[in-house]
CSV table of C-alpha atoms in Angstrom, one decimal:
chain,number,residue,atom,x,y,z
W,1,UNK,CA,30.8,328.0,-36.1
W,2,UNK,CA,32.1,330.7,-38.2
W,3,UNK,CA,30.9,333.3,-35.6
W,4,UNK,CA,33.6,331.8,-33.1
W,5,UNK,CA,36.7,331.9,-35.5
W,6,UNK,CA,38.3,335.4,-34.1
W,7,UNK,CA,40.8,336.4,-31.4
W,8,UNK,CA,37.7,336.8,-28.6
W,9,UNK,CA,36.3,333.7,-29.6
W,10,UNK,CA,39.5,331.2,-29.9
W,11,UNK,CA,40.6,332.8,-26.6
W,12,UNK,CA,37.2,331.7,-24.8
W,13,UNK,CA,37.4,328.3,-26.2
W,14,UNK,CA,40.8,328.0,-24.7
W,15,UNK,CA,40.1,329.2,-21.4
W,16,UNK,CA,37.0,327.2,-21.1
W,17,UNK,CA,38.7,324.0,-22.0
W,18,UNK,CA,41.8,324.6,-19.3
W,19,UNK,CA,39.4,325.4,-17.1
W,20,UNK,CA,37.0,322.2,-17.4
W,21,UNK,CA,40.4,320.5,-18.0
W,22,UNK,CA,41.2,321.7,-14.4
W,23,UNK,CA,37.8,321.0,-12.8
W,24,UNK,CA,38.1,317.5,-14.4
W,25,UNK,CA,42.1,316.5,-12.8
W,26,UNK,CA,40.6,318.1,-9.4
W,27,UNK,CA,37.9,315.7,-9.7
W,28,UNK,CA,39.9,312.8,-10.3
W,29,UNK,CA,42.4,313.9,-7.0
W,30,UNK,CA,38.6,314.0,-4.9
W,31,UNK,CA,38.4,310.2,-6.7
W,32,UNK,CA,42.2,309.3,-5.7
W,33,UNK,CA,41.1,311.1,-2.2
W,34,UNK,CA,38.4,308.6,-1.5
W,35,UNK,CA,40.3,305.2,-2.6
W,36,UNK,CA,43.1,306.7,-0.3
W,37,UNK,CA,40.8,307.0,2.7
W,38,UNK,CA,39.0,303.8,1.6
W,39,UNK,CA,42.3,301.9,1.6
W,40,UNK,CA,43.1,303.2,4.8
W,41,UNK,CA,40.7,302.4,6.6
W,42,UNK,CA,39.7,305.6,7.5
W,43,UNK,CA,36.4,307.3,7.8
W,44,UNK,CA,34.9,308.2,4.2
W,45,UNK,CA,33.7,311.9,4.0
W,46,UNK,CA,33.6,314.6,1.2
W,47,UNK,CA,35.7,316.9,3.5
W,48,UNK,CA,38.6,314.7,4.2
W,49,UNK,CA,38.5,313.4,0.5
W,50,UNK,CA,38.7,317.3,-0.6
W,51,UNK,CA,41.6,317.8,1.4
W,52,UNK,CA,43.4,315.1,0.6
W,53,UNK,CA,42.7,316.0,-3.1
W,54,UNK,CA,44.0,319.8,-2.3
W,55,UNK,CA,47.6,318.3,-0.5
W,56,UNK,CA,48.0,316.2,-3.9
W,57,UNK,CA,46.4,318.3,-6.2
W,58,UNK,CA,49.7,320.0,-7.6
W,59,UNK,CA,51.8,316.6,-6.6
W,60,UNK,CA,49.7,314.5,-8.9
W,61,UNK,CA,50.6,317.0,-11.8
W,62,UNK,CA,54.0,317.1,-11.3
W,63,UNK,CA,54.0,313.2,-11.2
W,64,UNK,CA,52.2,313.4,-14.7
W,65,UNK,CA,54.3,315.6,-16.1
W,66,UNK,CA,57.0,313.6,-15.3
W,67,UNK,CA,55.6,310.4,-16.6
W,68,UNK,CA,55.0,312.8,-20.2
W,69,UNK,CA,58.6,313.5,-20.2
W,70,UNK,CA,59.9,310.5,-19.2
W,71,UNK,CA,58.0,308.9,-22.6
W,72,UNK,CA,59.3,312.1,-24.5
W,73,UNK,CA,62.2,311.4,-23.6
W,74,UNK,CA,61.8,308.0,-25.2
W,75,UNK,CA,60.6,309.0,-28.6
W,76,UNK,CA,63.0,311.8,-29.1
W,77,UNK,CA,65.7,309.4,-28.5
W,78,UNK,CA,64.6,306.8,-30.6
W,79,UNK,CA,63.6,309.3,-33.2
W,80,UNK,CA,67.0,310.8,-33.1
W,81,UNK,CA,68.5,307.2,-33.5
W,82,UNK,CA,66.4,306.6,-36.9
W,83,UNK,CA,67.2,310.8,-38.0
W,84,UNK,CA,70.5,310.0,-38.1
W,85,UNK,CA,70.9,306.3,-39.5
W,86,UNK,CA,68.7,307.8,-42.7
W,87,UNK,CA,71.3,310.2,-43.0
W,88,UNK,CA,74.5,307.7,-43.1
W,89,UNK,CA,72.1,305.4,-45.1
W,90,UNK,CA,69.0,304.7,-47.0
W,91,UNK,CA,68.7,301.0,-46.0
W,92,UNK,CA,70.2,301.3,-42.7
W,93,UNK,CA,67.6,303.6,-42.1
W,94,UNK,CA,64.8,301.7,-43.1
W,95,UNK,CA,65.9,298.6,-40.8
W,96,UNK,CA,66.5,301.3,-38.2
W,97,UNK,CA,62.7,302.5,-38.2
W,98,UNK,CA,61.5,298.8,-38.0
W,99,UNK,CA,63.9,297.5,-35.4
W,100,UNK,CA,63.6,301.3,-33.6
W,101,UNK,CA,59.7,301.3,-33.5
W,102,UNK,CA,59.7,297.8,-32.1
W,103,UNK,CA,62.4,298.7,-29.3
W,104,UNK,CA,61.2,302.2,-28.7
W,105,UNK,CA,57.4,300.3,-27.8
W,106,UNK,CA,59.3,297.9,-25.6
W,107,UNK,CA,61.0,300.3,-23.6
W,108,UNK,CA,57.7,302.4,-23.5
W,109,UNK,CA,55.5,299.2,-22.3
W,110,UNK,CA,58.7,298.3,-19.8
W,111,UNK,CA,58.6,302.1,-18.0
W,112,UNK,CA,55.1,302.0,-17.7
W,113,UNK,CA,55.3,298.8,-16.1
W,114,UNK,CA,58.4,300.0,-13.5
W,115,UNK,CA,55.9,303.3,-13.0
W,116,UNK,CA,52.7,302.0,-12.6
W,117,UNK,CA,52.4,302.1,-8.7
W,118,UNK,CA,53.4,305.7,-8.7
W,119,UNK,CA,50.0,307.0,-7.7
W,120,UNK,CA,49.2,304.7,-4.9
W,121,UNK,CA,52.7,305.1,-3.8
W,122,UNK,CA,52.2,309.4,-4.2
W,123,UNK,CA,48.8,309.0,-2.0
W,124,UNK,CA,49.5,306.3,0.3
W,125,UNK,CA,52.9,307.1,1.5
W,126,UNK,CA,52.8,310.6,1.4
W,127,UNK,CA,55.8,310.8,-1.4
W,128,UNK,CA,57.1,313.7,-3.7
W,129,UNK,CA,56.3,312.8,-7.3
W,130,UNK,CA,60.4,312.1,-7.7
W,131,UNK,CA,60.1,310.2,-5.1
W,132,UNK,CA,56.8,308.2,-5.9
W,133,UNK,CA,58.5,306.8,-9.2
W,134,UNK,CA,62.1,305.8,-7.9
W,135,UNK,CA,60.0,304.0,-5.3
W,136,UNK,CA,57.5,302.1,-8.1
W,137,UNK,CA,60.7,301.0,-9.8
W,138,UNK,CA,62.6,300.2,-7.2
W,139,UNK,CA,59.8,297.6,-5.8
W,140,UNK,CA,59.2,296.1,-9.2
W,141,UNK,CA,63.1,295.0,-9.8
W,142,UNK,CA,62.9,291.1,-9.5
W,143,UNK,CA,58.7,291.3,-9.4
W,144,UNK,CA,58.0,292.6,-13.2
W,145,UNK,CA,55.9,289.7,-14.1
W,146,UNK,CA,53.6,290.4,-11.3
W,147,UNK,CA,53.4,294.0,-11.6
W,148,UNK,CA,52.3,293.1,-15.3
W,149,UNK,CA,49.6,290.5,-14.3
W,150,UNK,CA,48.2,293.4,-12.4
W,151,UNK,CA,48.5,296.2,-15.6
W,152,UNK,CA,47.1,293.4,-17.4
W,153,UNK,CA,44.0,293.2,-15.1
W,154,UNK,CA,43.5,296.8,-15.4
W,155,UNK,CA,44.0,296.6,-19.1
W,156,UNK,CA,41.6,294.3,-19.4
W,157,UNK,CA,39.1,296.0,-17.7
W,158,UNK,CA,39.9,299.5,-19.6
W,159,UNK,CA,39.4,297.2,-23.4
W,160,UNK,CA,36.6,295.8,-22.0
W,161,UNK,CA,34.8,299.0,-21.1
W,162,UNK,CA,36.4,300.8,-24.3
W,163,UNK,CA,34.0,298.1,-26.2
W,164,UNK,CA,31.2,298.6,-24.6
W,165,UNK,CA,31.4,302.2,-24.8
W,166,UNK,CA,31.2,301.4,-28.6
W,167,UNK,CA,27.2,300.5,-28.1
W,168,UNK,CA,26.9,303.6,-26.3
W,169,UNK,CA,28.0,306.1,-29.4
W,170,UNK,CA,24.9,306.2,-30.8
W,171,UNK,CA,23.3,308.0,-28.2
W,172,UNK,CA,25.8,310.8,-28.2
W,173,UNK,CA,25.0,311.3,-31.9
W,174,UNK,CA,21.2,311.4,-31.1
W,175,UNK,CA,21.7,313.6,-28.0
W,176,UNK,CA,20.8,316.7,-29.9
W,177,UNK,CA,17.8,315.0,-32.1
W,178,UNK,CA,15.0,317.4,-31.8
W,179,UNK,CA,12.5,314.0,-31.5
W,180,UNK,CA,11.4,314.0,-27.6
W,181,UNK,CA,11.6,309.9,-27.4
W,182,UNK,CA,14.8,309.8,-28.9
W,183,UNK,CA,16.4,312.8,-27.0
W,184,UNK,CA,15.1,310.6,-23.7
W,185,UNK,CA,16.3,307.3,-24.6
W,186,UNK,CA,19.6,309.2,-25.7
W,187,UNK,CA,20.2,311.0,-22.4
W,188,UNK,CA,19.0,308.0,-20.1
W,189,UNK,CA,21.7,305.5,-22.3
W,190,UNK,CA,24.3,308.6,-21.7
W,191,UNK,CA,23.3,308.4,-18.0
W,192,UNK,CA,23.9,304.8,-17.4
W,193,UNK,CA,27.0,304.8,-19.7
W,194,UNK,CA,28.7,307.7,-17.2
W,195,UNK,CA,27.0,306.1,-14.1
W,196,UNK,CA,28.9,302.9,-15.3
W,197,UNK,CA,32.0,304.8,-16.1
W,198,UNK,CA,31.9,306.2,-12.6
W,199,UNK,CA,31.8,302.9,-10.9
W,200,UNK,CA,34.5,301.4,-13.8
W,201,UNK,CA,37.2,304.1,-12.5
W,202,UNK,CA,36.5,303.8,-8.4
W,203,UNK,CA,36.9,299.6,-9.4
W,204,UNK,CA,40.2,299.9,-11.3
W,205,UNK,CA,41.4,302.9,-8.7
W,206,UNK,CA,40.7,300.6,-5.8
W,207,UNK,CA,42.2,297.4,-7.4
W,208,UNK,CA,45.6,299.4,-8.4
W,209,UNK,CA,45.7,300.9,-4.1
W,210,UNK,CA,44.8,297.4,-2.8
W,211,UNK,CA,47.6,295.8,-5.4
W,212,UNK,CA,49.8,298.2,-4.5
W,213,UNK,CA,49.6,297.2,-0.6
W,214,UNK,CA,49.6,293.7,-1.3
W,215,UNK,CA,52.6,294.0,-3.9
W,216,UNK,CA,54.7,295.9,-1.1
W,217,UNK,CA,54.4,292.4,1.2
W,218,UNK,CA,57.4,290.7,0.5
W,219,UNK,CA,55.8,287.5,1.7
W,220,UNK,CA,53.3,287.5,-1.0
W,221,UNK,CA,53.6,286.1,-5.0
W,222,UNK,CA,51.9,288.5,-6.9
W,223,UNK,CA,48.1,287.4,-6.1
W,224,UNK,CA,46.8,290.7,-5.6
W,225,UNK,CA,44.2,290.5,-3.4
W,226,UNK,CA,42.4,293.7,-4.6
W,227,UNK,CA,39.0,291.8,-4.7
């Protein structure tokens, strides 16, 4: 790789990965585009998932942004806190880290919970980014434990996957093997794994729209009937 360590080469390798990073966050709005229209209701086409992916496109990346510095936000604060309790004192410091680490994970796992339905809430409703996440924590005040049944769901299903993406990894490693039969099996096990990615990310994206329209019924308690 020694041929691509110069200005021309480093600058290529940049561009290319904003670029696929780009194609990749448009393809997940076309994927946010279908649930939308499938949670709708509304007739499922390519065209009117495309648009709905262009409208939210640059919506869905402010709302992200947000969420980053909303958990930088977080850290820095915390981090600060610990800085400065090292610098009146050794041992308070040290009790400060532990405690600190332990809070700073709490608040982190209790914003992401107030947050969660801010996509659904972005597509669905037709919301600004600001307005998506004062919404997602509004709703949740007085319903947290349900919110988090329904993160724990989709948690659950992300670990689960995660694992059995673990039986998968050989195949990546043999993907370049210069044996024919093991190149095949390699890319038919890569196949399946991304064909069963695919339909893992439309599941948990339809469960977390369908949630989000039961979770909005007052009259309900936190069954969300997303099946």
């Amino acid at each position: 790789f020694s041929q691509f360590l110069n200005a021309k080469g480093i600058a290529i390798i940049i561009f290319s990965v904003i670029l696929l990073s780009l194609i990749a966050y448009y393809l997940k709005c076309i994927s946010y585009g279908m649930t939308t229209l499938v949670a709708k209701k509304a007739k499922l086409t390519w065209q009117a998932a495309m648009k709905i992916a262009n409208k939210f496109f640059w919506k869905l990346m402010v709302l992200h942004l947000f969420l980053a510095l909303i958990a930088f936000a977080i850290v820095v604060v915390f981090g600060l806190g610990i800085v400065i309790s090292f610098i009146v004192n050794k041992w308070l410091g040290i009790l400060t880290l532990i405690v600190g680490i332990i809070a700073m994970f709490a608040v982190l796992f209790f914003a992401i919970i107030k947050l969660f339905f801010a996509v659904p809430i972005l597509f669905l409703e037709d919301r600004t980014a600001k307005e998506s996440l004062k919404q997602s924590y509004s709703m949740t005040n007085g319903r947290f434990k349900e919110a988090l049944i329904v993160f724990a769901i989709l948690a659950g299903v992300g670990i689960a996957f995660g694992l059995l993406g673990n039986a998968f990894s050989g195949s990546f490693a043999n993907i370049l093997s210069s044996n024919f039969a093991k190149f095949s099996l390699s890319f038919l096990a890569i196949l399946v794994y991304y064909l069963l990615s695919s339909a893992v990310g439309a599941f948990t994206s339809l469960f977390l729209f369908y949630a989000y329209i039961d979770f909005k019924s007052p009259r309900k308690s936190s069954k969300a009937k997303a099946f």
